[in-house]
CSV table of C-alpha atoms and ligand atoms in Angstrom, one decimal:
chain,number,residue,atom,x,y,z
A,1,MET,CA,-7.1,2.3,60.5
A,2,VAL,CA,-8.2,6.0,59.8
A,3,LYS,CA,-4.7,6.7,58.2
A,4,ARG,CA,-5.4,3.6,55.9
A,5,ILE,CA,-9.2,4.5,55.2
A,6,LYS,CA,-8.2,8.0,54.0
A,7,GLU,CA,-5.2,6.6,51.9
A,8,LEU,CA,-7.7,4.1,50.3
A,9,GLU,CA,-10.1,6.8,49.6
A,10,LYS,CA,-7.7,8.9,47.7
A,11,THR,CA,-7.3,6.0,45.4
A,12,SER,CA,-10.7,5.0,45.3
A,13,ARG,CA,-11.9,8.6,44.1
A,14,LEU,CA,-10.1,7.9,41.0
A,15,LEU,CA,-13.3,6.1,40.1
A,16,GLU,CA,-15.1,9.3,39.9
A,17,PRO,CA,-13.6,11.4,37.2
A,18,SER,CA,-13.8,15.4,37.5
A,19,ALA,CA,-16.1,17.3,35.2
A,20,HIS,CA,-13.2,18.3,33.3
A,21,GLU,CA,-12.2,14.7,32.7
A,22,ARG,CA,-15.6,13.7,31.8
A,23,LYS,CA,-16.0,16.4,29.3
A,24,GLU,CA,-12.5,15.3,27.6
A,25,VAL,CA,-13.4,11.6,27.5
A,26,ARG,CA,-17.1,12.3,26.4
A,27,LYS,CA,-16.0,14.4,23.5
A,28,LYS,CA,-13.6,11.8,22.1
A,29,VAL,CA,-16.3,9.2,22.4
A,30,ILE,CA,-18.8,11.3,20.9
A,31,THR,CA,-16.3,12.1,18.1
A,32,TYR,CA,-15.8,8.4,17.5
A,33,SER,CA,-19.5,7.4,17.5
A,34,GLU,CA,-20.6,10.5,15.2
A,35,THR,CA,-17.8,9.6,13.0
A,36,PHE,CA,-19.4,6.2,12.4
A,37,LEU,CA,-22.8,7.3,12.2
A,38,ASN,CA,-21.9,9.9,9.7
A,39,ASP,CA,-20.0,7.3,7.5
A,40,ILE,CA,-22.5,4.6,8.1
A,41,GLU,CA,-23.6,4.5,4.4
A,42,LYS,CA,-19.9,3.9,3.4
A,43,ILE,CA,-18.9,1.5,5.8
A,44,LYS,CA,-19.2,-2.2,4.6
A,45,ALA,CA,-21.7,-4.3,6.2
A,46,TYR,CA,-19.3,-7.1,6.5
A,47,ASN,CA,-15.7,-7.1,7.3
A,48,VAL,CA,-13.7,-10.3,6.6
A,49,THR,CA,-10.3,-10.1,8.8
A,50,ILE,CA,-7.3,-12.3,9.3
A,51,GLY,CA,-7.0,-11.4,13.0
A,52,LYS,CA,-10.6,-11.2,14.0
A,53,GLY,CA,-10.1,-9.1,16.7
A,54,ILE,CA,-7.4,-11.0,18.1
A,55,ASP,CA,-5.2,-8.0,19.3
A,56,ILE,CA,-7.9,-7.0,22.0
A,57,LEU,CA,-6.0,-10.1,24.0
A,58,GLU,CA,-2.8,-8.2,23.7
A,59,SER,CA,-4.1,-5.3,26.0
A,60,PRO,CA,-4.7,-7.5,29.2
A,61,ILE,CA,-6.7,-5.9,32.1
A,62,GLY,CA,-4.2,-4.7,34.8
A,63,GLU,CA,-3.4,-2.1,37.3
A,64,LYS,CA,-2.6,0.6,35.1
A,65,PRO,CA,-5.0,2.7,33.1
A,66,ILE,CA,-4.7,3.5,29.4
A,67,ASP,CA,-6.3,6.8,27.9
A,68,ILE,CA,-9.2,7.1,26.1
A,69,ASP,CA,-7.7,7.5,22.7
A,70,LYS,CA,-5.9,4.3,23.2
A,71,ALA,CA,-9.0,2.3,24.3
A,72,ILE,CA,-10.9,3.7,21.3
A,73,LYS,CA,-8.3,2.3,18.7
A,74,LEU,CA,-8.5,-1.0,20.5
A,75,ILE,CA,-12.2,-1.1,20.2
A,76,GLU,CA,-12.2,0.3,16.7
A,77,LYS,CA,-9.7,-2.3,15.3
A,78,ASN,CA,-10.8,-5.3,17.0
A,79,VAL,CA,-14.4,-4.8,18.0
A,80,ASP,CA,-16.2,-2.5,15.6
A,81,PHE,CA,-14.4,-3.4,12.6
A,82,PRO,CA,-14.3,-7.2,12.1
A,83,GLY,CA,-17.2,-9.1,11.4
A,84,LEU,CA,-20.8,-8.1,10.9
A,85,ASN,CA,-22.0,-4.3,11.2
A,86,PRO,CA,-25.4,-4.8,12.4
A,87,ALA,CA,-26.0,-0.8,12.2
A,88,SER,CA,-25.7,-0.9,8.5
A,89,GLY,CA,-28.5,-0.8,6.1
A,90,GLY,CA,-26.5,-3.5,4.3
A,91,HIS,CA,-27.2,-6.0,7.0
A,92,LEU,CA,-29.8,-8.3,5.2
A,93,GLY,CA,-28.9,-11.6,6.9
A,94,TYR,CA,-30.2,-13.2,9.9
A,95,ILE,CA,-33.0,-11.2,11.6
A,96,PRO,CA,-31.2,-7.8,11.3
A,97,GLY,CA,-30.9,-5.6,14.4
A,98,GLY,CA,-30.8,-1.9,14.4
A,99,GLY,CA,-29.6,0.7,16.6
A,100,ILE,CA,-31.9,3.7,16.9
A,101,TYR,CA,-29.9,6.5,18.0
A,102,TYR,CA,-32.2,7.7,20.8
A,103,SER,CA,-32.1,4.4,22.4
A,104,ALA,CA,-28.5,4.9,23.2
A,105,LEU,CA,-29.3,8.0,24.7
A,106,GLY,CA,-32.0,6.4,26.9
A,107,ASP,CA,-29.0,3.9,27.9
A,108,TYR,CA,-26.9,6.6,28.9
A,109,LEU,CA,-29.4,8.2,31.0
A,110,ALA,CA,-30.3,4.8,32.5
A,111,ASP,CA,-26.6,4.1,33.2
A,112,ILE,CA,-25.9,7.4,34.7
A,113,PHE,CA,-29.0,7.7,37.1
A,114,ASN,CA,-28.9,4.0,37.8
A,115,ARG,CA,-32.3,3.7,38.8
A,116,TYR,CA,-33.2,0.4,40.5
A,117,ALA,CA,-35.8,-0.5,37.9
A,118,GLY,CA,-36.5,-4.2,39.4
A,119,VAL,CA,-38.6,-3.0,42.3
A,120,PHE,CA,-41.4,-0.3,42.6
A,121,TYR,CA,-40.4,0.7,46.2
A,122,ALA,CA,-36.9,1.5,44.9
A,123,SER,CA,-37.7,3.4,41.7
A,124,PRO,CA,-41.6,3.6,41.2
A,125,GLY,CA,-41.2,5.8,38.1
A,126,ALA,CA,-39.0,3.6,36.6
A,127,VAL,CA,-41.3,0.7,37.2
A,128,ARG,CA,-44.4,2.7,36.1
A,129,MET,CA,-42.4,3.7,32.9
A,130,GLU,CA,-41.4,-0.2,32.2
A,131,ASN,CA,-45.1,-1.3,32.9
A,132,MET,CA,-46.4,1.4,30.7
A,133,MET,CA,-44.5,0.1,28.0
A,134,ILE,CA,-45.8,-3.3,28.7
A,135,ARG,CA,-49.4,-2.0,28.6
A,136,TRP,CA,-48.7,-0.3,25.2
A,137,LEU,CA,-47.4,-3.5,23.7
A,138,ALA,CA,-50.3,-5.4,25.2
A,139,GLY,CA,-52.6,-2.9,23.7
A,140,ILE,CA,-51.0,-3.1,20.1
A,141,VAL,CA,-51.4,-6.9,20.3
A,142,GLY,CA,-54.9,-7.1,21.5
A,143,PHE,CA,-54.5,-8.5,24.9
A,144,PRO,CA,-57.1,-7.7,27.7
A,145,LYS,CA,-56.6,-5.7,30.9
A,146,THR,CA,-55.4,-8.9,32.7
A,147,ALA,CA,-52.1,-8.9,30.7
A,148,GLY,CA,-48.7,-8.3,32.0
A,149,GLY,CA,-45.2,-9.1,30.9
A,150,ASN,CA,-41.4,-8.2,31.2
A,151,LEU,CA,-38.7,-6.4,29.5
A,152,THR,CA,-36.2,-9.0,29.0
A,153,SER,CA,-32.5,-9.1,27.5
A,154,GLY,CA,-33.8,-10.6,24.2
A,155,GLY,CA,-36.1,-13.1,22.7
A,156,SER,CA,-34.5,-16.3,23.9
A,157,LEU,CA,-35.1,-15.3,27.5
A,158,ALA,CA,-38.6,-14.1,26.7
A,159,ASN,CA,-39.4,-17.4,25.2
A,160,LEU,CA,-37.9,-19.3,28.3
A,161,MET,CA,-40.1,-17.1,30.6
A,162,GLY,CA,-43.2,-17.8,28.5
A,163,ILE,CA,-42.4,-21.7,28.6
A,164,VAL,CA,-41.8,-21.9,32.1
A,165,THR,CA,-45.1,-20.1,32.8
A,166,ALA,CA,-46.8,-22.5,30.6
A,167,ARG,CA,-45.3,-25.6,32.6
A,168,ASP,CA,-46.6,-23.9,35.8
A,169,ALA,CA,-50.0,-23.0,34.8
A,170,LYS,CA,-50.5,-26.4,33.3
A,171,THR,CA,-48.9,-27.9,36.4
A,172,ILE,CA,-46.5,-30.3,34.7
A,173,SER,CA,-44.2,-32.0,37.1
A,174,SER,CA,-42.4,-35.3,37.5
A,175,LYS,CA,-46.0,-36.8,38.1
A,176,ASN,CA,-47.0,-36.3,34.4
A,177,ILE,CA,-44.3,-35.0,32.2
A,178,CYS,CA,-43.8,-38.3,30.2
A,179,GLN,CA,-47.3,-38.2,29.0
A,180,SER,CA,-47.3,-34.4,28.5
A,181,VAL,CA,-47.3,-33.2,24.9
A,182,ILE,CA,-46.0,-30.1,23.0
A,183,TYR,CA,-46.8,-29.1,19.6
A,184,LEU,CA,-44.8,-27.1,17.2
A,185,THR,CA,-43.3,-27.0,13.7
A,186,LYS,CA,-39.6,-27.8,12.7
A,187,GLN,CA,-39.6,-23.6,11.6
A,188,VAL,CA,-39.9,-23.1,15.4
A,189,HIS,CA,-36.7,-20.8,16.5
A,190,HIS,CA,-34.1,-22.8,18.3
A,191,SER,CA,-34.5,-20.8,21.4
A,192,VAL,CA,-37.8,-22.5,21.8
A,193,SER,CA,-36.2,-25.8,21.8
A,194,LYS,CA,-33.5,-24.5,24.1
A,195,ALA,CA,-36.3,-23.0,26.4
A,196,ILE,CA,-38.1,-26.5,26.4
A,197,ARG,CA,-35.0,-28.2,27.7
A,198,ILE,CA,-33.7,-25.3,30.3
A,199,ALA,CA,-37.4,-25.4,31.5
A,200,GLY,CA,-36.9,-29.1,32.3
A,201,LEU,CA,-39.6,-30.2,29.7
A,202,ASN,CA,-37.1,-32.5,27.7
A,203,GLU,CA,-39.0,-35.6,28.9
A,204,CYS,CA,-42.1,-34.2,27.4
A,205,ILE,CA,-43.5,-35.8,24.0
A,206,VAL,CA,-42.7,-33.2,21.3
A,207,ARG,CA,-44.7,-33.4,18.2
A,208,PHE,CA,-43.4,-31.8,15.1
A,209,VAL,CA,-46.7,-30.9,13.3
A,210,PRO,CA,-46.2,-31.0,9.4
A,211,MET,CA,-46.4,-28.0,7.5
A,212,ASP,CA,-47.9,-26.5,4.3
A,213,GLU,CA,-45.9,-25.7,1.4
A,214,ARG,CA,-45.2,-22.2,2.8
A,215,PHE,CA,-43.9,-23.5,5.9
A,216,ARG,CA,-46.8,-22.7,7.9
A,217,MET,CA,-48.0,-25.4,10.5
A,218,ASN,CA,-51.0,-27.6,9.1
A,219,THR,CA,-53.8,-27.1,11.5
A,220,LYS,CA,-55.6,-30.3,10.3
A,221,GLU,CA,-52.5,-32.4,11.0
A,222,LEU,CA,-52.4,-30.6,14.6
A,223,GLU,CA,-56.1,-31.5,15.2
A,224,LYS,CA,-55.4,-35.1,14.2
A,225,MET,CA,-52.7,-35.3,16.5
A,226,LEU,CA,-54.4,-33.8,19.4
A,227,SER,CA,-57.2,-36.0,18.9
A,228,LEU,CA,-55.1,-39.1,18.9
A,229,ASP,CA,-53.3,-38.0,21.8
A,230,LYS,CA,-56.5,-37.4,23.9
A,231,GLN,CA,-57.8,-40.9,22.9
A,232,SER,CA,-54.4,-42.3,23.9
A,233,LYS,CA,-54.9,-40.5,27.3
A,234,LEU,CA,-51.8,-38.4,27.0
A,235,ASN,CA,-51.6,-34.8,28.2
A,236,PRO,CA,-51.4,-32.3,25.4
A,237,PHE,CA,-50.7,-29.0,27.2
A,238,LEU,CA,-48.8,-26.6,25.0
A,239,VAL,CA,-49.0,-25.6,21.4
A,240,ILE,CA,-46.1,-22.9,20.0
A,241,ALA,CA,-46.8,-21.0,16.9
A,242,SER,CA,-44.5,-18.6,15.0
A,243,ALA,CA,-45.5,-15.3,14.0
A,244,GLY,CA,-42.6,-14.9,11.5
A,245,THR,CA,-40.1,-17.6,11.4
A,246,THR,CA,-36.5,-16.9,11.2
A,247,ASP,CA,-35.8,-19.1,8.3
A,248,THR,CA,-38.4,-18.2,6.0
A,249,GLY,CA,-40.7,-15.4,7.6
A,250,ALA,CA,-43.9,-18.0,7.6
A,251,VAL,CA,-46.7,-16.8,10.0
A,252,ASP,CA,-48.4,-19.9,11.2
A,253,PRO,CA,-52.2,-19.8,10.9
A,254,LEU,CA,-52.5,-18.1,14.3
A,255,GLU,CA,-56.4,-17.9,14.5
A,256,GLU,CA,-57.0,-21.4,13.8
A,257,ILE,CA,-54.3,-22.6,16.1
A,258,GLY,CA,-55.9,-20.3,18.8
A,259,THR,CA,-59.3,-22.1,18.4
A,260,LEU,CA,-57.7,-25.5,18.9
A,261,ALA,CA,-55.7,-24.4,21.8
A,262,LYS,CA,-59.1,-23.4,23.4
A,263,ASN,CA,-60.8,-26.5,22.4
A,264,TYR,CA,-58.2,-28.8,23.5
A,265,ASN,CA,-57.4,-26.6,26.6
A,266,LEU,CA,-53.8,-26.0,25.7
A,267,TRP,CA,-51.3,-23.2,26.7
A,268,TYR,CA,-50.9,-21.3,23.6
A,269,HIS,CA,-47.5,-19.5,23.2
A,270,ILE,CA,-46.5,-17.5,20.1
A,271,ASP,CA,-43.1,-16.4,19.3
A,272,ALA,CA,-43.6,-13.3,17.5
A,273,ALA,CA,-40.1,-12.1,18.2
A,274,TYR,CA,-39.3,-11.2,14.8
A,275,GLY,CA,-42.8,-10.5,13.2
A,276,GLY,CA,-44.9,-9.2,15.9
A,277,PHE,CA,-44.2,-5.4,15.3
A,278,PHE,CA,-45.7,-5.7,11.8
A,279,ILE,CA,-49.0,-5.6,13.6
A,280,LEU,CA,-48.3,-1.7,13.5
A,281,THR,CA,-48.8,-1.9,9.7
A,282,ASP,CA,-52.4,-2.5,7.9
A,283,GLU,CA,-50.9,-5.5,6.2
A,284,GLY,CA,-49.4,-6.9,9.3
A,285,LYS,CA,-52.6,-6.6,11.3
A,286,ILE,CA,-54.4,-8.9,8.7
A,287,LYS,CA,-51.3,-11.3,8.5
A,288,LEU,CA,-51.1,-11.6,12.4
A,289,LYS,CA,-54.9,-12.0,13.1
A,290,GLY,CA,-55.1,-14.4,16.0
A,291,ILE,CA,-52.3,-13.1,17.8
A,292,GLU,CA,-54.5,-12.0,20.5
A,293,LEU,CA,-55.5,-15.5,21.4
A,294,ALA,CA,-51.9,-16.4,22.9
A,295,ASP,CA,-51.4,-17.1,26.3
A,296,SER,CA,-48.1,-16.0,26.2
A,297,LEU,CA,-46.3,-14.0,23.4
A,298,VAL,CA,-42.6,-12.9,22.6
A,299,ILE,CA,-42.2,-9.7,20.8
A,300,ASP,CA,-38.6,-8.1,20.4
A,301,PRO,CA,-38.0,-4.2,20.1
A,302,HIS,CA,-34.5,-5.0,19.3
A,303,LYS,CA,-35.7,-6.5,15.9
A,304,GLY,CA,-39.0,-5.0,14.9
A,305,LEU,CA,-38.7,-1.6,16.5
A,306,PHE,CA,-35.0,-1.3,15.4
A,307,LEU,CA,-33.6,-0.8,18.8
A,308,PRO,CA,-30.0,-1.7,19.9
A,309,TYR,CA,-29.4,-5.2,21.0
A,310,GLY,CA,-30.8,-6.0,24.5
A,311,LEU,CA,-34.6,-5.7,24.6
A,312,GLY,CA,-37.1,-8.5,23.9
A,313,VAL,CA,-40.5,-8.7,25.6
A,314,VAL,CA,-42.6,-11.6,26.9
A,315,LEU,CA,-46.3,-10.7,27.5
A,316,VAL,CA,-48.8,-13.0,29.5
A,317,ARG,CA,-52.4,-12.9,28.8
A,318,ASP,CA,-53.1,-13.3,32.4
A,319,VAL,CA,-50.3,-11.6,34.3
A,320,LYS,CA,-51.0,-14.0,37.3
A,321,HIS,CA,-49.6,-16.8,35.6
A,322,LEU,CA,-46.2,-15.0,34.9
A,323,GLN,CA,-46.0,-13.7,38.7
A,324,LYS,CA,-46.6,-17.3,39.9
A,325,SER,CA,-43.9,-18.7,38.1
A,326,HIS,CA,-41.1,-15.9,39.1
A,327,TYR,CA,-42.3,-14.4,42.2
A,328,TYR,CA,-40.0,-14.7,45.3
A,329,GLN,CA,-39.6,-13.1,48.6
A,330,ALA,CA,-36.6,-12.2,50.7
A,331,GLN,CA,-36.4,-11.0,54.1
A,332,TYR,CA,-34.3,-8.3,53.6
A,333,LEU,CA,-36.4,-6.8,51.1
A,334,GLN,CA,-39.5,-6.8,53.5
A,335,ASP,CA,-39.7,-2.8,53.2
A,336,ALA,CA,-40.1,-2.8,49.6
A,337,LEU,CA,-43.5,-4.9,50.1
A,338,ALA,CA,-45.3,-1.9,51.3
A,339,GLY,CA,-47.3,0.6,48.9
A,340,ALA,CA,-46.6,-0.7,45.6
A,341,ASP,CA,-48.9,0.6,43.2
A,342,GLU,CA,-47.5,-1.6,40.4
A,343,LEU,CA,-46.2,-5.0,40.2
A,344,SER,CA,-42.4,-5.2,40.3
A,345,PRO,CA,-40.3,-6.5,37.2
A,346,ALA,CA,-38.5,-8.7,40.0
A,347,ASP,CA,-41.9,-10.5,40.6
A,348,LEU,CA,-42.4,-11.2,36.9
A,349,SER,CA,-39.0,-12.4,35.9
A,350,PRO,CA,-35.8,-14.5,37.1
A,351,GLU,CA,-34.0,-11.2,37.6
A,352,LEU,CA,-33.6,-9.1,40.7
A,353,THR,CA,-31.2,-6.3,39.9
A,354,LYS,CA,-31.5,-5.4,36.2
A,355,HIS,CA,-30.8,-2.8,33.4
A,356,PHE,CA,-33.2,-0.2,33.5
A,357,ARG,CA,-34.5,-1.1,29.7
A,358,GLY,CA,-37.6,0.9,29.8
A,359,LEU,CA,-35.9,4.1,29.1
A,360,ARG,CA,-34.2,2.7,25.6
A,361,LEU,CA,-37.7,2.0,24.5
A,362,TRP,CA,-39.5,4.8,25.8
A,363,LEU,CA,-37.2,7.6,24.8
A,364,PRO,CA,-37.2,6.9,21.0
A,365,LEU,CA,-40.9,6.3,20.8
A,366,LYS,CA,-41.6,9.6,22.6
A,367,LEU,CA,-39.2,11.9,20.6
A,368,MET,CA,-40.1,10.5,17.3
A,369,GLY,CA,-43.5,9.0,17.8
A,370,VAL,CA,-44.9,5.7,16.4
A,371,LYS,CA,-45.4,6.8,12.9
A,372,PRO,CA,-41.9,6.5,11.2
A,373,PHE,CA,-41.6,2.9,13.1
A,374,ARG,CA,-44.8,2.1,11.3
A,375,ALA,CA,-43.7,3.5,7.9
A,376,CYS,CA,-40.2,1.7,8.2
A,377,LEU,CA,-42.1,-1.5,8.6
A,378,GLU,CA,-44.3,-1.0,5.9
A,379,GLU,CA,-41.3,0.0,3.7
A,380,LYS,CA,-39.5,-3.3,4.6
A,381,LEU,CA,-42.5,-5.1,3.7
A,382,LEU,CA,-42.5,-3.7,0.2
A,383,LEU,CA,-38.9,-3.8,-0.2
A,384,THR,CA,-39.2,-7.7,0.4
A,385,LYS,CA,-41.9,-8.0,-2.3
A,386,TYR,CA,-39.9,-6.1,-4.6
A,387,PHE,CA,-36.8,-8.1,-4.2
A,388,HIS,CA,-38.6,-11.3,-4.5
A,389,SER,CA,-39.9,-10.1,-7.9
A,390,GLU,CA,-36.6,-8.7,-9.0
A,391,ILE,CA,-34.5,-11.7,-8.0
A,392,GLY,CA,-36.9,-13.9,-10.0
A,393,LYS,CA,-36.4,-11.5,-13.1
A,394,LEU,CA,-32.8,-12.3,-12.7
A,395,GLY,CA,-33.3,-15.9,-13.2
A,396,PHE,CA,-32.9,-17.1,-9.4
A,397,GLU,CA,-35.2,-19.7,-8.2
A,398,VAL,CA,-37.4,-18.1,-5.6
A,399,GLY,CA,-39.0,-19.5,-2.4
A,400,PRO,CA,-42.6,-18.8,-1.6
A,401,GLU,CA,-44.3,-15.3,-2.0
A,402,PRO,CA,-42.7,-13.6,1.1
A,403,GLU,CA,-45.2,-13.3,4.2
A,404,LEU,CA,-43.2,-10.7,6.0
A,405,THR,CA,-39.7,-9.5,5.4
A,406,VAL,CA,-37.8,-12.7,4.7
A,407,SER,CA,-37.4,-14.1,1.0
A,408,THR,CA,-35.4,-17.2,0.1
A,409,TYR,CA,-33.8,-17.7,-3.2
A,410,ARG,CA,-31.0,-19.9,-5.0
A,411,TRP,CA,-29.2,-20.1,-8.2
A,412,ILE,CA,-29.5,-23.0,-10.3
A,413,PRO,CA,-26.2,-23.2,-12.2
A,414,THR,CA,-25.8,-24.7,-15.6
A,415,LEU,CA,-24.2,-28.0,-15.0
A,416,ARG,CA,-23.6,-29.6,-18.3
A,417,GLN,CA,-22.1,-32.8,-17.1
A,418,THR,CA,-24.6,-33.5,-14.0
A,419,PRO,CA,-27.7,-31.3,-14.2
A,420,GLY,CA,-29.8,-31.0,-11.1
A,421,ASP,CA,-26.8,-32.5,-8.7
A,422,ILE,CA,-27.9,-31.2,-5.4
A,423,ASN,CA,-24.3,-31.1,-3.9
A,424,LYS,CA,-23.1,-29.0,-7.0
A,425,ILE,CA,-26.0,-26.6,-6.7
A,426,ASN,CA,-25.6,-26.5,-3.0
A,427,GLU,CA,-21.9,-25.7,-3.3
A,428,PHE,CA,-22.4,-23.3,-6.0
A,429,ASN,CA,-25.0,-21.3,-3.6
A,430,LYS,CA,-22.6,-21.5,-0.8
A,431,LYS,CA,-19.7,-20.0,-2.9
A,432,LEU,CA,-22.1,-17.2,-4.0
A,433,LEU,CA,-22.8,-16.5,-0.3
A,434,GLU,CA,-19.1,-16.4,0.3
A,435,ALA,CA,-18.5,-14.1,-2.6
A,436,VAL,CA,-21.2,-11.6,-1.3
A,437,VAL,CA,-19.9,-11.7,2.3
A,438,ALA,CA,-16.3,-11.3,1.1
A,439,ASP,CA,-17.4,-8.2,-1.0
A,440,GLY,CA,-19.0,-6.9,2.3
A,441,ARG,CA,-21.1,-4.0,1.1
A,442,ILE,CA,-24.1,-6.3,1.9
A,443,PHE,CA,-24.3,-9.0,4.3
A,444,ILE,CA,-26.6,-12.1,3.6
A,445,SER,CA,-26.9,-15.2,5.1
A,446,SER,CA,-28.2,-18.9,4.3
A,447,THR,CA,-30.4,-21.9,5.6
A,448,MET,CA,-30.9,-25.5,4.5
A,449,ILE,CA,-34.4,-26.0,3.5
A,450,ASP,CA,-34.9,-29.8,2.6
A,451,GLY,CA,-31.5,-30.4,2.1
A,452,LYS,CA,-31.0,-27.4,-0.4
A,453,PHE,CA,-28.5,-24.6,0.7
A,454,THR,CA,-30.8,-21.5,0.4
A,455,LEU,CA,-30.0,-17.9,0.4
A,456,ARG,CA,-32.0,-15.6,2.7
A,457,PHE,CA,-33.0,-12.2,2.2
A,458,ALA,CA,-34.1,-10.5,5.6
A,459,CYS,CA,-35.0,-7.0,5.4
A,460,LEU,CA,-35.3,-5.4,9.1
A,461,ALA,CA,-32.6,-3.1,9.5
A,462,PHE,CA,-34.0,0.4,9.7
A,463,ARG,CA,-31.5,1.9,7.4
A,464,THR,CA,-32.2,-0.5,4.6
A,465,HIS,CA,-33.8,1.2,1.8
A,466,LEU,CA,-34.4,0.9,-2.1
A,467,LYS,CA,-30.6,1.9,-2.5
A,468,GLN,CA,-29.2,-1.2,-0.5
A,469,VAL,CA,-31.8,-3.9,-2.2
A,470,ASP,CA,-30.6,-2.6,-5.7
A,471,LEU,CA,-27.1,-2.9,-4.7
A,472,LEU,CA,-27.7,-6.4,-3.5
A,473,LEU,CA,-29.3,-7.3,-6.7
A,474,LYS,CA,-26.6,-5.9,-8.8
A,475,ILE,CA,-23.8,-7.7,-6.6
A,476,LEU,CA,-25.7,-11.2,-6.9
A,477,LYS,CA,-25.9,-10.5,-10.7
A,478,GLU,CA,-22.1,-9.7,-10.8
A,479,LYS,CA,-21.2,-12.8,-8.6
A,480,VAL,CA,-23.2,-15.3,-10.4
A,481,ALA,CA,-21.7,-14.1,-13.7
A,482,VAL,CA,-18.0,-14.7,-12.2
A,483,LEU,CA,-18.9,-18.0,-10.7
A,484,GLU,CA,-20.6,-19.3,-13.8
A,485,LYS,CA,-17.6,-18.7,-15.8
A,486,MET,CA,-15.2,-20.3,-13.0
A,487,LYS,CA,-17.0,-23.6,-13.1
B,501,PLP,C1,-38.4,-15.8,15.7
B,501,PLP,C2,-37.2,-15.7,16.6
B,501,PLP,N1,-37.6,-16.1,18.0
B,501,PLP,C3,-36.6,-15.8,19.0
B,501,PLP,C4,-35.2,-15.3,18.8
B,501,PLP,C5,-34.3,-15.2,19.5
B,501,PLP,O1,-34.3,-13.8,20.0
B,501,PLP,P1,-32.7,-13.4,20.9
B,501,PLP,O2,-31.6,-13.5,19.6
B,501,PLP,O3,-33.2,-11.8,20.9
B,501,PLP,O4,-32.5,-14.1,22.0
B,501,PLP,C6,-35.0,-14.9,17.3
B,501,PLP,C7,-33.7,-14.6,17.0
B,501,PLP,O5,-33.4,-14.3,15.8
B,501,PLP,C8,-36.2,-15.1,16.5
B,501,PLP,O6,-35.9,-14.9,15.1
């Protein structure tokens, strides 16, 4: 047996590269990533390819290793080239991501040291750091000292945790689920609807509150619904507002909804995954007034703080509720119970072992301070106003004045034989989108609003500046001219 153990040790030690091997591989990885970063302004925002990364499948996982050069070539060709380049300043579709560099270094350190950030006993410093970030976030949105939260993998998980917490705090169970009512608008992000289903709340009554012309929840209608539902002996328990909808960037009247939530004893959940960080700006503070009234709130650093993908946050006004829904004990973890100065993430989330996400948030904020983040957010607000006004000047039909950094627009083509034909107008705008995406220098996306194929300008990539917005305006003008001729 000892002989076999020693044999196995020899092979298993291959898992620990030598200092020299580490240096060689690291050099190549750094060279590859530095080339990307140095060329980022020249690299397209979207690459249409025929294979769509299919060749990655030609190199199956097997017993034999390959060298780092080959591995990088596979990644470069099949992973980093095809499709969307979210690191690009030309990413003006969906809700853009980013990829702040120091977060990558935070992740590097988190992975090398592999601190066990789920439990205070195992890694008190890591847990203190994560909770410190939660307290900072709770502070900027104006939550009281009772607040707590969790660093999640993204906004969808954060929404799920908020909704599960609401369900338990309002004691929704098989006994009352069919009489229990949830209020939201059709503009709510689909991760919220998914969360309602996953949380087992599909049998609740879901009321879609009508919206005003700017896609914001109409609070008069909400109040009417609440009062009728109360009279009908139903159980209104949850209202969900958006602080920045994905489709149009609308911010619901957060303060008025908060007052109704209080008067009707509802749990108030706000999805501020996209819009929450604008609270760091003066304009955002005004637009997001009332955010502090939420019982649970989602805010995504991998959107509004431009971090690489993998960080959302759920905040709960009274952490006791989050804990009640997510806490569990195991016998083998009995030693971990003693001497905890801080609540452990494992007691506040469905996860036990987890990535130490705090470091990717803490490091860039410490190395750069909050100021450039605030400036970047304010710049995006102004770039969106600029786009909205310039695209109108080009003759596009524009949506409502942007509230945050999403602006909608579409081209109404000259249709001599069938003016106003919605299908033809939709088709034209679809072709326009495809032409911009095929060009690839700028990436845009679309949505359907009242049956209209509508183009979206979504400005949140930290590398987007005036140059990229002007380029988009130029591309749109050129493509419209070409498509108008082809009709
Ligand atoms: C408003 C809003 N909520 C929630 C989400 C879901 O977040 P994630 O993609 O991080 O899961 C998004 C994603 O774009 C969003 O825009």
